[in-house]
mmCIF file of C-alpha atoms in Angstrom:
data_model
loop_
_atom_site.group_PDB
_atom_site.id
_atom_site.type_symbol
_atom_site.label_atom_id
_atom_site.label_comp_id
_atom_site.label_asym_id
_atom_site.label_seq_id
_atom_site.Cartn_x
_atom_site.Cartn_y
_atom_site.Cartn_z
ATOM 1 C CA UNK A 1 94.596 86.556 80.822
ATOM 2 C CA UNK A 2 97.796 84.672 81.418
ATOM 3 C CA UNK A 3 98.665 84.240 77.748
ATOM 4 C CA UNK A 4 102.072 83.780 76.202
ATOM 5 C CA UNK A 5 104.138 86.618 74.766
ATOM 6 C CA UNK A 6 103.233 87.507 71.191
ATOM 7 C CA UNK A 7 103.864 89.981 68.378
ATOM 8 C CA UNK A 8 101.087 92.523 67.859
ATOM 9 C CA UNK A 9 100.811 93.720 64.247
ATOM 10 C CA UNK A 10 99.394 97.223 63.837
ATOM 11 C CA UNK A 11 98.220 98.580 60.494
ATOM 12 C CA UNK A 12 97.590 102.201 59.626
ATOM 13 C CA UNK A 13 98.782 105.008 57.427
ATOM 14 C CA UNK A 14 101.620 107.520 57.561
ATOM 15 C CA UNK A 15 103.701 105.433 59.969
ATOM 16 C CA UNK A 16 107.211 106.827 60.075
ATOM 17 C CA UNK A 17 110.495 105.014 60.552
ATOM 18 C CA UNK A 18 111.293 105.138 64.271
ATOM 19 C CA UNK A 19 107.639 104.959 65.333
ATOM 20 C CA UNK A 20 106.997 103.268 68.685
ATOM 21 C CA UNK A 21 103.977 101.359 69.978
ATOM 22 C CA UNK A 22 102.782 102.368 73.423
ATOM 23 C CA UNK A 23 100.916 99.671 75.399
ATOM 24 C CA UNK A 24 99.042 100.910 78.455
ATOM 25 C CA UNK A 25 101.264 103.998 78.604
ATOM 26 C CA UNK A 26 104.605 102.182 78.212
ATOM 27 C CA UNK A 27 106.732 101.844 75.101
ATOM 28 C CA UNK A 28 107.161 98.360 73.676
ATOM 29 C CA UNK A 29 109.957 97.017 71.501
ATOM 30 C CA UNK A 30 108.730 97.985 68.038
ATOM 31 C CA UNK A 31 109.763 96.832 64.565
ATOM 32 C CA UNK A 32 109.080 99.162 61.625
ATOM 33 C CA UNK A 33 107.785 96.999 58.753
ATOM 34 C CA UNK A 34 106.456 99.680 56.396
ATOM 35 C CA UNK A 35 104.644 103.020 56.295
ATOM 36 C CA UNK A 36 101.445 101.027 56.930
ATOM 37 C CA UNK A 37 102.616 98.452 59.486
ATOM 38 C CA UNK A 38 104.440 98.082 62.816
ATOM 39 C CA UNK A 39 105.073 94.974 64.921
ATOM 40 C CA UNK A 40 105.265 95.293 68.710
ATOM 41 C CA UNK A 41 106.518 92.759 71.234
ATOM 42 C CA UNK A 42 103.908 92.118 73.926
ATOM 43 C CA UNK A 43 105.252 90.271 76.972
ATOM 44 C CA UNK A 44 103.389 87.602 78.924
ATOM 45 C CA UNK A 45 103.512 89.966 81.924
ATOM 46 C CA UNK A 46 101.381 92.415 79.879
ATOM 47 C CA UNK A 47 98.612 89.797 79.947
ATOM 48 C CA UNK A 48 98.662 89.042 83.683
ATOM 49 C CA UNK A 49 95.578 91.090 84.564
ATOM 50 C CA UNK A 50 92.318 91.327 82.673
ATOM 51 C CA UNK A 51 91.683 94.881 81.531
ATOM 52 C CA UNK A 52 91.090 97.145 78.545
ATOM 53 C CA UNK A 53 94.554 98.230 77.370
ATOM 54 C CA UNK A 54 95.010 101.457 75.364
ATOM 55 C CA UNK A 55 97.380 101.062 72.396
ATOM 56 C CA UNK A 56 98.865 104.107 70.600
ATOM 57 C CA UNK A 57 101.491 104.639 67.905
ATOM 58 C CA UNK A 58 103.904 107.536 68.409
ATOM 59 C CA UNK A 59 105.854 108.688 65.366
ATOM 60 C CA UNK A 60 109.423 109.929 65.813
ATOM 61 C CA UNK A 61 108.066 113.475 65.281
ATOM 62 C CA UNK A 62 105.943 113.011 68.423
ATOM 63 C CA UNK A 63 102.594 112.827 66.614
ATOM 64 C CA UNK A 64 100.200 110.265 68.068
ATOM 65 C CA UNK A 65 97.708 107.954 66.436
ATOM 66 C CA UNK A 66 94.185 107.475 67.645
ATOM 67 C CA UNK A 67 93.821 105.150 70.644
ATOM 68 C CA UNK A 68 92.760 101.560 70.044
ATOM 69 C CA UNK A 69 91.742 99.199 72.830
ATOM 70 C CA UNK A 70 93.113 95.693 73.262
ATOM 71 C CA UNK A 71 91.044 93.621 75.713
ATOM 72 C CA UNK A 72 92.876 91.168 77.943
ATOM 73 C CA UNK A 73 89.885 89.080 78.957
ATOM 74 C CA UNK A 74 89.382 87.435 82.325
ATOM 75 C CA UNK A 75 88.018 83.879 82.172
ATOM 76 C CA UNK A 76 84.866 82.747 83.981
ATOM 77 C CA UNK A 77 85.989 81.292 87.336
ATOM 78 C CA UNK A 78 84.934 77.889 88.651
ATOM 79 C CA UNK A 79 84.491 77.393 92.403
ATOM 80 C CA UNK A 80 85.298 73.852 93.518
ATOM 81 C CA UNK A 81 85.568 73.774 97.300
ATOM 82 C CA UNK A 82 85.404 75.901 100.432
ATOM 83 C CA UNK A 83 87.613 75.178 103.449
ATOM 84 C CA UNK A 84 86.153 74.971 106.023
ATOM 85 C CA UNK A 85 82.771 74.070 104.512
ATOM 86 C CA UNK A 86 80.741 75.315 107.487
ATOM 87 C CA UNK A 87 80.949 77.255 110.750
ATOM 88 C CA UNK A 88 79.115 77.552 114.040
ATOM 89 C CA UNK A 89 76.940 80.640 114.362
ATOM 90 C CA UNK A 90 77.978 83.238 116.877
ATOM 91 C CA UNK A 91 81.650 82.457 116.418
ATOM 92 C CA UNK A 92 84.549 84.845 115.815
ATOM 93 C CA UNK A 93 85.723 86.036 112.414
ATOM 94 C CA UNK A 94 86.887 83.205 110.177
ATOM 95 C CA UNK A 95 89.290 83.031 107.225
ATOM 96 C CA UNK A 96 87.929 80.810 104.466
ATOM 97 C CA UNK A 97 89.917 79.304 101.587
ATOM 98 C CA UNK A 98 88.180 78.939 98.223
ATOM 99 C CA UNK A 99 89.665 76.552 95.684
ATOM 100 C CA UNK A 100 88.800 76.300 92.005
ATOM 101 C CA UNK A 101 90.091 77.379 88.609
ATOM 102 C CA UNK A 102 90.562 80.543 86.560
ATOM 103 C CA UNK A 103 90.770 82.955 89.507
ATOM 104 C CA UNK A 104 92.045 86.321 88.236
ATOM 105 C CA UNK A 105 94.466 88.355 90.395
ATOM 106 C CA UNK A 106 91.679 90.927 90.872
ATOM 107 C CA UNK A 107 88.942 88.349 91.598
ATOM 108 C CA UNK A 108 86.473 88.993 94.416
ATOM 109 C CA UNK A 109 84.930 86.491 96.795
ATOM 110 C CA UNK A 110 81.195 87.021 97.189
ATOM 111 C CA UNK A 111 79.210 86.086 100.295
ATOM 112 C CA UNK A 112 75.482 86.049 99.495
ATOM 113 C CA UNK A 113 76.179 88.320 96.513
ATOM 114 C CA UNK A 114 78.227 90.922 98.426
ATOM 115 C CA UNK A 115 81.980 91.271 97.834
ATOM 116 C CA UNK A 116 84.268 90.437 100.726
ATOM 117 C CA UNK A 117 87.910 91.530 101.071
ATOM 118 C CA UNK A 118 89.798 88.976 99.004
ATOM 119 C CA UNK A 119 93.380 87.747 99.064
ATOM 120 C CA UNK A 120 94.647 86.265 95.803
ATOM 121 C CA UNK A 121 96.820 83.235 96.571
ATOM 122 C CA UNK A 122 96.978 81.962 92.988
ATOM 123 C CA UNK A 123 94.837 81.056 89.974
ATOM 124 C CA UNK A 124 93.333 78.149 91.923
ATOM 125 C CA UNK A 125 93.043 79.654 95.428
ATOM 126 C CA UNK A 126 91.580 82.718 97.134
ATOM 127 C CA UNK A 127 91.066 83.615 100.782
ATOM 128 C CA UNK A 128 88.367 85.752 102.349
ATOM 129 C CA UNK A 129 87.478 86.656 105.920
ATOM 130 C CA UNK A 130 83.964 86.290 107.258
ATOM 131 C CA UNK A 131 83.233 88.694 110.082
ATOM 132 C CA UNK A 132 81.471 87.782 113.306
ATOM 133 C CA UNK A 133 78.449 89.633 111.860
ATOM 134 C CA UNK A 134 78.490 87.310 108.815
ATOM 135 C CA UNK A 135 78.378 84.373 111.224
ATOM 136 C CA UNK A 136 75.771 85.825 113.579
ATOM 137 C CA UNK A 137 72.718 84.170 111.997
ATOM 138 C CA UNK A 138 72.426 80.428 111.291
ATOM 139 C CA UNK A 139 71.473 79.324 107.796
ATOM 140 C CA UNK A 140 72.761 78.398 104.372
ATOM 141 C CA UNK A 141 74.769 81.103 102.617
ATOM 142 C CA UNK A 142 76.128 81.247 99.073
ATOM 143 C CA UNK A 143 79.780 81.714 98.183
ATOM 144 C CA UNK A 144 80.835 82.583 94.632
ATOM 145 C CA UNK A 145 83.846 84.106 92.884
ATOM 146 C CA UNK A 146 83.685 87.064 90.490
ATOM 147 C CA UNK A 147 86.299 87.890 87.867
ATOM 148 C CA UNK A 148 85.757 91.475 86.656
ATOM 149 C CA UNK A 149 85.365 92.687 83.073
ATOM 150 C CA UNK A 150 86.521 92.594 80.414
ATOM 151 C CA UNK A 151 84.825 89.231 79.949
ATOM 152 C CA UNK A 152 85.108 87.398 83.275
ATOM 153 C CA UNK A 153 81.921 86.541 85.084
ATOM 154 C CA UNK A 154 80.705 84.883 88.252
ATOM 155 C CA UNK A 155 81.172 81.247 89.216
ATOM 156 C CA UNK A 156 78.321 78.993 90.187
ATOM 157 C CA UNK A 157 77.714 79.318 93.912
ATOM 158 C CA UNK A 158 78.535 76.828 96.651
ATOM 159 C CA UNK A 159 76.623 76.561 99.898
ATOM 160 C CA UNK A 160 78.277 77.373 103.212
ATOM 161 C CA UNK A 161 76.257 76.441 106.295
ATOM 162 C CA UNK A 162 76.279 78.425 109.517
ATOM 163 C CA UNK A 163 74.887 76.112 112.181
ATOM 164 C CA UNK A 164 72.956 77.072 115.312
ATOM 165 C CA UNK A 165 74.719 78.567 118.284
ATOM 166 C CA UNK A 166 76.359 76.425 120.897
ATOM 167 C CA UNK A 167 76.277 77.312 124.578
#
């Protein structure tokens, strides 16, 4: 995730001159090296989201190779801080900012293990909204961040306290 552009070397057999490498359904600039090798230019933008990417070679005749998978792995996120760090029970919905590292564009904020709608601000910041129902019962609750597969994982949790109601 978030890597630099690189050249992907593909080896096989019966590769014809004019063959093209297809990355996730789109043709990439391809250099014919030999009947057993192609080089394809993979842009940094191709690595912006963790996912399993299908890679195929298409000969000039239109024949296709078998599909290989290239995994763009998400890192394990780290949750550093929550702003605000607490709320008063019984209050209205609240937008919370989570700061840390390695947040993937498709990361999810978890509140006590359940995903909440998440807004990706950047690799070090996410926002999530707690509903009035989330804030209806006082107690300590756990926030964490999940980066989906491939790779990825869940951050260590941080405690968010909902205090007793005020009248």
